[in-house]
Tab-separated table of C-alpha atoms in Angstrom:
chain	number	residue	atom	x	y	z
A	153	MET	CA	72.781	6.346	-28.341
A	154	LEU	CA	71.791	4.866	-24.992
A	155	ASN	CA	72.664	1.273	-24.290
A	156	PRO	CA	69.429	-0.813	-24.061
A	157	CYS	CA	70.738	-2.490	-20.925
A	158	ARG	CA	71.291	0.919	-19.370
A	159	ILE	CA	67.732	1.915	-20.289
A	160	LEU	CA	66.352	-1.166	-18.572
A	161	ALA	CA	68.516	-0.541	-15.516
A	162	VAL	CA	67.169	2.997	-15.212
A	163	ALA	CA	63.629	1.722	-15.660
A	164	LEU	CA	63.997	-0.829	-12.889
A	165	ALA	CA	65.631	1.742	-10.621
A	166	LEU	CA	62.588	3.978	-10.972
A	167	VAL	CA	60.075	1.262	-10.147
A	168	SER	CA	60.229	2.042	-6.440
A	169	VAL	CA	59.276	5.636	-7.206
A	170	SER	CA	56.464	4.860	-9.602
A	171	ALA	CA	55.030	2.071	-7.465
A	172	SER	CA	54.554	3.971	-4.241
A	173	ALA	CA	50.987	5.169	-4.633
A	174	SER	CA	48.955	2.379	-6.215
A	175	THR	CA	46.257	1.151	-3.832
A	176	GLY	CA	42.774	-0.187	-4.469
A	177	PHE	CA	39.810	-1.878	-2.836
A	178	HIS	CA	36.508	-3.371	-3.972
A	179	ILE	CA	33.175	-3.376	-2.172
A	180	ALA	CA	30.617	-5.881	-3.435
A	181	ARG	CA	26.967	-5.877	-2.498
A	182	LYS	CA	24.859	-8.890	-1.513
A	183	SER	CA	23.094	-8.964	-4.859
A	184	PRO	CA	24.538	-8.120	-8.307
A	185	ARG	CA	21.561	-5.809	-8.787
A	186	ASP	CA	22.779	-3.764	-5.835
A	187	GLY	CA	25.951	-2.953	-7.775
A	188	ALA	CA	29.507	-2.567	-6.561
A	189	GLN	CA	32.104	0.104	-5.834
A	190	TYR	CA	35.824	0.074	-6.537
A	191	ALA	CA	38.125	2.754	-5.089
A	192	ILE	CA	41.637	3.566	-6.328
A	193	SER	CA	44.460	5.822	-5.182
A	194	THR	CA	46.705	6.191	-8.207
A	195	GLY	CA	49.725	8.094	-9.413
A	196	TRP	CA	52.913	7.909	-11.426
A	197	TYR	CA	56.592	8.828	-11.297
A	198	SER	CA	55.937	12.332	-12.682
A	199	PRO	CA	52.931	14.530	-13.492
A	200	ALA	CA	50.961	12.773	-16.231
A	201	ARG	CA	47.851	13.468	-18.267
A	202	ALA	CA	45.110	10.868	-18.152
A	203	ALA	CA	41.893	10.128	-19.968
A	204	VAL	CA	38.800	7.956	-19.746
A	205	VAL	CA	37.879	5.915	-22.821
A	206	LEU	CA	34.585	4.280	-23.796
A	207	ASN	CA	35.632	1.053	-25.514
A	208	PRO	CA	32.842	-0.304	-27.752
A	209	ARG	CA	31.628	-3.789	-28.515
A	210	HIS	CA	32.697	-5.578	-31.716
A	211	LEU	CA	36.110	-3.887	-31.918
A	212	HIS	CA	38.657	-6.384	-33.237
A	213	ARG	CA	42.153	-6.013	-31.795
A	214	ASN	CA	45.494	-7.477	-32.816
A	215	GLY	CA	47.757	-7.835	-29.796
A	216	ALA	CA	50.971	-7.877	-31.837
A	217	LEU	CA	52.280	-4.363	-31.241
A	218	GLU	CA	55.365	-4.998	-33.336
A	219	ALA	CA	55.835	-6.995	-36.527
A	220	GLY	CA	56.840	-10.576	-35.870
A	221	THR	CA	55.570	-10.679	-32.276
A	222	ALA	CA	55.565	-14.330	-31.211
A	223	ASN	CA	52.315	-15.941	-30.112
A	224	ALA	CA	50.275	-12.821	-30.846
A	225	ILE	CA	46.609	-13.045	-29.913
A	226	GLU	CA	43.656	-11.420	-31.680
A	227	TRP	CA	40.174	-10.941	-30.294
A	228	THR	CA	36.904	-9.081	-30.838
A	229	SER	CA	35.271	-7.237	-27.952
A	230	ARG	CA	32.067	-8.815	-26.712
A	231	TYR	CA	31.422	-6.175	-24.047
A	232	TRP	CA	31.736	-2.388	-23.868
A	233	SER	CA	33.868	-0.941	-21.094
A	234	LEU	CA	34.821	2.332	-19.440
A	235	ALA	CA	38.551	2.536	-18.743
A	236	GLN	CA	41.029	5.009	-17.269
A	237	THR	CA	44.384	5.318	-19.000
A	238	MET	CA	47.630	7.261	-18.990
A	239	PHE	CA	48.915	5.431	-22.083
A	240	GLY	CA	46.079	5.792	-24.592
A	241	ALA	CA	43.037	3.907	-25.868
A	242	GLY	CA	43.421	0.140	-25.540
A	243	PHE	CA	45.988	0.369	-22.711
A	244	PRO	CA	44.029	0.882	-19.471
A	245	MET	CA	45.244	1.219	-15.913
A	246	SER	CA	41.779	0.294	-14.643
A	247	GLY	CA	38.324	-0.295	-16.058
A	248	VAL	CA	34.843	-1.790	-15.766
A	249	ASN	CA	32.884	-3.601	-18.448
A	250	GLU	CA	29.146	-3.927	-19.006
A	251	ARG	CA	29.050	-7.218	-17.050
A	252	GLY	CA	30.442	-5.451	-13.999
A	253	LEU	CA	33.898	-7.030	-14.300
A	254	ILE	CA	36.431	-4.664	-12.702
A	255	ILE	CA	40.198	-4.763	-13.295
A	256	GLN	CA	42.807	-2.611	-11.548
A	257	SER	CA	46.567	-2.925	-12.101
A	258	THR	CA	49.338	-1.981	-9.692
A	259	VAL	CA	53.088	-2.377	-9.955
A	260	LEU	CA	54.286	-5.543	-8.222
A	261	ARG	CA	57.347	-4.443	-6.329
A	262	ASP	CA	60.652	-6.278	-6.727
A	263	ARG	CA	59.191	-9.103	-8.833
A	264	PRO	CA	60.043	-9.017	-12.575
A	265	TYR	CA	57.804	-10.835	-15.033
A	266	PRO	CA	58.924	-14.409	-15.695
A	267	SER	CA	59.983	-15.468	-19.160
A	268	ALA	CA	56.979	-16.524	-21.213
A	269	PRO	CA	56.830	-20.301	-21.824
A	270	ALA	CA	56.205	-21.569	-25.351
A	271	ARG	CA	52.663	-22.607	-24.437
A	272	ALA	CA	51.621	-19.064	-23.410
A	273	ARG	CA	50.084	-16.251	-25.438
A	274	VAL	CA	51.623	-12.884	-24.556
A	275	LEU	CA	50.164	-9.381	-24.371
A	276	GLN	CA	51.615	-6.050	-23.300
A	277	ARG	CA	50.581	-5.637	-19.657
A	278	SER	CA	47.939	-2.924	-20.214
A	279	GLN	CA	46.534	-4.859	-23.174
A	280	TRP	CA	46.029	-7.803	-20.818
A	281	SER	CA	43.461	-5.724	-18.929
A	282	GLN	CA	41.759	-4.586	-22.137
A	283	TYR	CA	41.601	-8.170	-23.435
A	284	HIS	CA	39.649	-9.297	-20.388
A	285	LEU	CA	37.425	-6.212	-20.240
A	286	ASP	CA	36.572	-6.951	-23.883
A	287	THR	CA	35.987	-10.683	-23.592
A	288	SER	CA	35.390	-11.827	-19.990
A	289	GLU	CA	32.340	-11.497	-17.767
A	290	SER	CA	33.549	-13.147	-14.556
A	291	LEU	CA	36.618	-13.789	-12.443
A	292	ALA	CA	36.278	-17.512	-13.199
A	293	GLU	CA	36.523	-16.765	-16.919
A	294	VAL	CA	39.641	-14.626	-16.430
A	295	ILE	CA	41.262	-17.411	-14.410
A	296	SER	CA	40.409	-20.013	-17.052
A	297	LYS	CA	41.998	-17.889	-19.793
A	298	SER	CA	45.051	-16.515	-18.000
A	299	VAL	CA	45.852	-18.823	-15.070
A	300	THR	CA	44.729	-22.428	-15.532
A	301	GLY	CA	44.280	-22.586	-19.313
A	302	GLU	CA	46.409	-24.804	-21.529
A	303	HIS	CA	47.642	-21.737	-23.420
A	304	PRO	CA	47.371	-18.946	-20.823
A	305	VAL	CA	47.205	-15.331	-21.963
A	306	ILE	CA	49.875	-13.650	-19.849
A	307	PRO	CA	51.197	-10.062	-19.579
A	308	SER	CA	54.714	-8.843	-20.234
A	309	GLY	CA	56.661	-5.601	-19.895
A	310	THR	CA	59.723	-3.967	-18.398
A	311	ILE	CA	57.805	-3.355	-15.160
A	312	ASN	CA	55.720	-6.083	-13.543
A	313	ALA	CA	52.074	-5.301	-12.843
A	314	GLN	CA	49.667	-7.445	-10.883
A	315	PHE	CA	45.912	-7.260	-11.372
A	316	GLN	CA	42.952	-7.232	-9.056
A	317	VAL	CA	39.991	-8.744	-10.892
A	318	CYS	CA	36.497	-8.566	-9.391
A	319	ASP	CA	33.037	-9.626	-10.490
A	320	ALA	CA	29.729	-9.391	-8.644
A	321	LYS	CA	30.643	-12.296	-6.326
A	322	ASP	CA	34.401	-12.729	-6.099
A	323	CYS	CA	37.744	-10.918	-6.255
A	324	ALA	CA	41.303	-12.127	-6.710
A	325	VAL	CA	44.751	-10.665	-7.222
A	326	ILE	CA	46.445	-12.295	-10.234
A	327	ALA	CA	50.239	-12.016	-10.324
A	328	TYR	CA	53.015	-13.473	-12.492
A	329	TYR	CA	56.456	-13.969	-10.924
A	330	ASP	CA	59.097	-16.648	-10.196
A	331	ASP	CA	57.982	-18.739	-13.229
A	332	LYS	CA	54.474	-19.070	-11.846
A	333	VAL	CA	51.094	-17.377	-11.843
A	334	VAL	CA	49.108	-16.984	-8.627
A	335	ALA	CA	45.417	-16.118	-8.343
A	336	HIS	CA	44.476	-15.483	-4.713
A	337	GLY	CA	41.273	-14.076	-3.278
A	338	SER	CA	37.788	-14.914	-2.081
A	339	MET	CA	37.731	-18.140	-4.152
A	340	GLY	CA	40.933	-19.454	-2.566
A	341	ARG	CA	44.480	-19.679	-3.899
A	342	ILE	CA	45.527	-21.160	-7.254
A	343	GLU	CA	49.202	-21.457	-8.175
A	344	VAL	CA	50.282	-22.690	-11.597
A	345	ASP	CA	53.796	-23.467	-12.823
A	346	LEU	CA	53.984	-21.546	-16.096
A	347	VAL	CA	56.382	-24.011	-17.726
A	348	SER	CA	54.829	-27.337	-16.790
A	349	GLY	CA	51.246	-26.260	-16.140
A	350	ALA	CA	51.223	-28.082	-12.792
A	351	GLN	CA	48.571	-26.650	-10.480
A	352	LYS	CA	48.193	-26.237	-6.720
A	353	VAL	CA	44.656	-25.377	-5.636
A	354	ASP	CA	43.836	-24.445	-2.040
A	355	LYS	CA	40.148	-23.502	-1.826
A	356	ALA	CA	40.396	-23.029	1.931
A	357	ASN	CA	43.034	-20.299	1.600
A	358	ARG	CA	40.493	-17.541	1.038
A	359	TRP	CA	41.089	-13.795	1.371
A	360	PRO	CA	37.666	-12.122	1.624
A	361	TRP	CA	38.882	-8.502	1.683
A	362	ALA	CA	39.376	-7.260	-1.877
A	363	THR	CA	42.403	-5.016	-1.370
A	364	ILE	CA	45.650	-4.478	-3.287
A	365	SER	CA	48.832	-2.391	-3.087
A	366	ASN	CA	52.339	-3.099	-4.454
A	367	HIS	CA	53.377	-6.321	-2.712
A	368	SER	CA	52.254	-9.841	-3.518
A	369	LEU	CA	49.024	-10.738	-1.775
A	370	ASP	CA	50.843	-13.405	0.259
A	371	ASP	CA	53.222	-10.790	1.680
A	372	ALA	CA	50.425	-8.283	2.232
A	373	ILE	CA	48.198	-10.764	4.083
A	374	ALA	CA	51.141	-11.713	6.295
A	375	ALA	CA	51.519	-8.031	7.230
A	376	VAL	CA	47.820	-7.776	8.151
A	377	GLN	CA	48.041	-10.885	10.319
A	378	ARG	CA	51.262	-9.767	11.991
A	379	CYS	CA	49.847	-6.349	12.808
A	380	LYS	CA	46.383	-7.513	13.863
A	381	ALA	CA	46.947	-7.389	17.603
A	382	THR	CA	49.506	-4.590	17.771
A	383	PRO	CA	49.820	-1.858	15.134
A	384	CYS	CA	53.145	-2.153	13.316
A	385	ALA	CA	55.371	0.879	12.998
A	386	ASP	CA	58.025	-0.815	10.858
A	387	LEU	CA	55.973	-1.661	7.759
A	388	ASP	CA	57.101	-0.815	4.258
A	389	ASP	CA	54.903	1.923	2.772
A	390	SER	CA	53.112	-0.453	0.389
A	391	LEU	CA	52.298	-2.895	3.185
A	392	ALA	CA	51.156	-0.070	5.472
A	393	ARG	CA	48.743	1.120	2.777
A	394	PHE	CA	47.430	-2.419	2.346
A	395	VAL	CA	46.825	-2.805	6.088
A	396	ARG	CA	45.071	0.574	6.171
A	397	VAL	CA	42.632	-0.057	3.318
A	398	THR	CA	41.938	-3.597	4.504
A	399	SER	CA	40.923	-2.181	7.875
A	400	ALA	CA	38.621	0.285	6.107
A	401	VAL	CA	36.948	-2.380	3.966
A	402	ARG	CA	36.399	-4.589	7.000
A	403	SER	CA	34.492	-1.767	8.656
A	404	TYR	CA	31.991	-1.301	5.814
A	405	GLY	CA	28.524	-2.737	6.229
A	406	SER	CA	26.275	-4.355	3.641
A	407	LYS	CA	24.885	-1.098	2.242
A	408	PRO	CA	26.524	1.140	-0.387
A	409	VAL	CA	29.256	3.280	1.139
A	410	ALA	CA	28.932	7.058	0.861
A	411	GLN	CA	31.315	8.755	-1.554
A	412	THR	CA	32.521	11.023	1.227
A	413	ARG	CA	33.703	8.025	3.246
A	414	LEU	CA	35.346	6.299	0.282
A	415	PHE	CA	37.345	9.387	-0.631
A	416	ALA	CA	38.218	9.994	3.028
A	417	ASP	CA	39.631	6.458	3.237
A	418	LEU	CA	41.527	6.950	-0.019
A	419	ALA	CA	43.052	10.097	1.485
A	420	THR	CA	44.642	7.959	4.223
A	421	VAL	CA	46.944	6.369	1.622
A	422	ASP	CA	47.877	9.649	-0.076
A	423	GLN	CA	51.620	9.820	-0.744
A	424	GLY	CA	51.697	13.357	-2.069
A	425	PHE	CA	51.908	14.580	-5.658
A	426	PRO	CA	52.958	13.087	-8.040
A	427	LYS	CA	53.212	9.726	-6.277
A	428	THR	CA	49.483	10.111	-5.719
A	429	THR	CA	47.947	12.023	-8.603
A	430	TRP	CA	44.233	11.463	-8.091
A	431	ASN	CA	41.703	9.296	-6.303
A	432	GLU	CA	38.840	7.674	-8.175
A	433	VAL	CA	35.807	5.495	-7.533
A	434	TYR	CA	33.958	3.291	-10.009
A	435	SER	CA	30.300	2.737	-9.074
A	436	VAL	CA	28.461	-0.001	-10.959
A	437	THR	CA	24.668	-0.264	-10.843
A	438	GLN	CA	22.262	-2.488	-12.738
A	439	ARG	CA	19.095	-0.988	-14.160
A	440	GLY	CA	16.927	-3.684	-15.642
A	441	ASP	CA	19.159	-5.630	-18.002
A	442	ARG	CA	21.600	-2.765	-18.418
A	443	VAL	CA	24.603	-1.692	-16.419
A	444	SER	CA	25.494	1.913	-15.656
A	445	VAL	CA	29.100	2.804	-14.765
A	446	ARG	CA	29.963	6.045	-12.976
A	447	LEU	CA	33.561	7.170	-12.503
A	448	SER	CA	34.129	9.853	-9.849
A	449	PHE	CA	37.514	11.474	-9.240
A	450	LYS	CA	39.388	14.318	-7.538
A	451	THR	CA	42.789	15.134	-6.116
A	452	PRO	CA	43.354	13.747	-2.599
A	453	GLY	CA	43.477	17.166	-0.922
A	454	ALA	CA	40.479	18.671	-2.705
A	455	PRO	CA	37.179	18.998	-0.809
A	456	ILE	CA	34.384	16.624	-1.750
A	457	GLU	CA	32.628	19.581	-3.419
A	458	ASN	CA	35.350	19.419	-6.086
A	459	LEU	CA	34.380	15.856	-7.010
A	460	GLN	CA	33.995	15.331	-10.763
A	461	TRP	CA	32.165	12.443	-12.379
A	462	LEU	CA	30.926	10.955	-15.608
A	463	GLU	CA	28.411	8.184	-16.199
A	464	VAL	CA	28.027	5.769	-19.117
A	465	ASN	CA	25.189	3.428	-20.004
A	466	GLU	CA	23.576	2.120	-23.173
A	467	ALA	CA	20.653	4.526	-22.952
A	468	ALA	CA	22.943	7.556	-23.241
A	469	PHE	CA	25.781	6.307	-25.485
A	470	GLU	CA	26.304	4.255	-28.607
A	471	VAL	CA	28.253	1.271	-27.317
A	472	ASP	CA	28.755	-0.676	-30.560
A	473	CYS	CA	31.716	0.176	-32.785
A	474	GLY	CA	31.240	2.079	-36.033
A	475	GLN	CA	31.097	5.508	-34.417
A	476	PRO	CA	34.141	7.625	-33.466
A	477	LEU	CA	35.789	6.383	-30.288
A	478	ARG	CA	34.757	8.613	-27.350
A	479	MET	CA	37.028	9.832	-24.550
A	480	TRP	CA	37.173	12.339	-21.710
A	481	TRP	CA	40.287	14.215	-20.597
A	482	ILE	CA	40.782	14.127	-16.826
A	483	ASP	CA	41.192	17.747	-15.762
A	484	LEU	CA	41.798	17.942	-12.024
A	485	ALA	CA	42.214	21.726	-12.015
A	486	ARG	CA	38.585	22.457	-12.862
A	487	ALA	CA	35.650	22.752	-10.487
A	488	GLY	CA	33.611	19.724	-9.516
A	489	GLY	CA	30.524	18.539	-11.317
A	490	ASP	CA	29.098	16.279	-13.982
A	491	ARG	CA	31.507	15.745	-16.919
A	492	THR	CA	29.378	13.212	-18.808
A	493	ARG	CA	28.586	15.479	-21.764
A	494	GLU	CA	32.184	16.664	-22.156
A	495	HIS	CA	33.372	13.697	-24.201
A	496	VAL	CA	35.447	14.270	-27.342
A	497	ALA	CA	36.438	12.135	-30.296
A	498	HIS	CA	39.603	10.136	-29.781
A	499	THR	CA	42.364	11.237	-32.165
A	500	ARG	CA	45.883	10.233	-33.140
A	501	GLU	CA	47.080	13.413	-31.391
A	502	ALA	CA	45.372	12.377	-28.154
A	503	GLN	CA	46.903	8.899	-28.312
A	504	GLU	CA	50.325	10.411	-28.949
A	505	THR	CA	49.970	12.847	-26.047
A	506	LEU	CA	49.109	10.051	-23.628
A	507	ALA	CA	51.638	7.457	-24.748
A	508	LEU	CA	54.668	9.605	-25.447
A	509	GLN	CA	54.394	11.654	-22.246
A	510	HIS	CA	56.243	8.764	-20.575
A	511	ALA	CA	59.203	8.846	-22.965
A	512	LYS	CA	62.231	10.526	-21.440
A	513	GLU	CA	65.394	11.521	-23.268
A	514	SER	CA	67.369	10.084	-20.351
A	515	GLY	CA	65.906	6.625	-20.893
A	516	GLY	CA	62.995	7.003	-18.500
A	517	VAL	CA	60.739	4.262	-17.266
A	518	PHE	CA	59.495	3.566	-20.795
A	519	PRO	CA	61.868	3.986	-23.761
A	520	ARG	CA	60.290	5.641	-26.794
A	521	ALA	CA	60.682	2.449	-28.850
A	522	ILE	CA	58.245	0.719	-26.486
A	523	LEU	CA	55.715	3.551	-26.626
A	524	GLU	CA	55.583	4.307	-30.341
A	525	PRO	CA	53.669	1.103	-31.269
A	526	MET	CA	51.044	2.131	-28.695
A	527	VAL	CA	50.553	5.417	-30.560
A	528	THR	CA	49.664	3.712	-33.836
A	529	ALA	CA	47.779	0.723	-32.381
A	530	PRO	CA	44.262	2.261	-32.635
A	531	GLU	CA	44.857	2.899	-36.357
A	532	THR	CA	46.801	-0.209	-37.352
A	533	LYS	CA	45.724	-2.903	-34.876
A	534	THR	CA	41.952	-2.404	-34.536
A	535	ALA	CA	38.937	-2.763	-36.842
A	536	CYS	CA	35.170	-2.864	-36.431
A	537	ARG	CA	34.032	-6.458	-36.834
A	538	SER	CA	30.924	-8.445	-35.986
A	539	LEU	CA	31.242	-11.293	-33.533
A	540	PRO	CA	30.742	-14.806	-34.909
A	541	ALA	CA	27.474	-16.467	-34.030
A	542	ASP	CA	27.612	-18.610	-30.875
């Protein structure tokens, strides 16, 4: 039997491999009705299957993956969301909800999660994203629940992830490290000591360009500023990708950006398969009182004609729970085109395929004992439940 400490050591050793391709950027429009776009270059440490899940409203979730989990949190989804996952339903890598809240996670290099203080509520890192897609409609609400709140909902895991959270007006990167949580973006910089709750708020320290890679935003901004006058040839790969996508976002105007340009800019941060597995773009538009979310994706080297997409809105899909959970398999080998009608019912077998693909007999990045509760979570930790009256 493998020593648990050895498993963790292997996991941490592989972080630098798995982290190398995560890059994202958000493009907001002047008015919420004009929608938004969010582009992602994503990959993993080895070839992995992925899926897109339509998460319904009124789905009650129990965040305690294992019996006896301390400070477990339960919640009921107020909003439907479309999310991309390599771990199964309820454990997204990225997603958008019906309020236009967008969350993208990337590995935070060389910064392990801090120990959770007694006052915090803890969720597995991918569940943290699902919690906010289910319950939050703005960046301010996410910050109030997970940064400045008296009992902050914080993520945990063997590998640290940071999160870019964007609404129609603002974006911030939220990261947990060194016994603190930092939210930094267009609204300024907020730093909170996780143990004491002491806060430092600097509203003038704004970062208007909604970009993220695998370093802390402080380190990434420093790289942009250092390389502003003279291009830097000595940057770490993650910082170089951040500088590149920040330059691209700065060049965009006020109108929606063509898909061809977005995918061309994503191609500039391609690290080769499997470090970069696919590129994807979420496009959010508001039609009357309803939001429509389109997810477009392809491999970095494929021509734009091979672009695949699917689109979800309330007019076309049942978005309240009570019906079978719907999902789409991401199949990058097929020809481009509209995949919207190719949804299938989510099954235990599908959840098992997604979660357990990361388990390696050698110890891998994720030991099987961590993944098995994710397989059973949709059956044992969720239930259809009406929201209480406001």
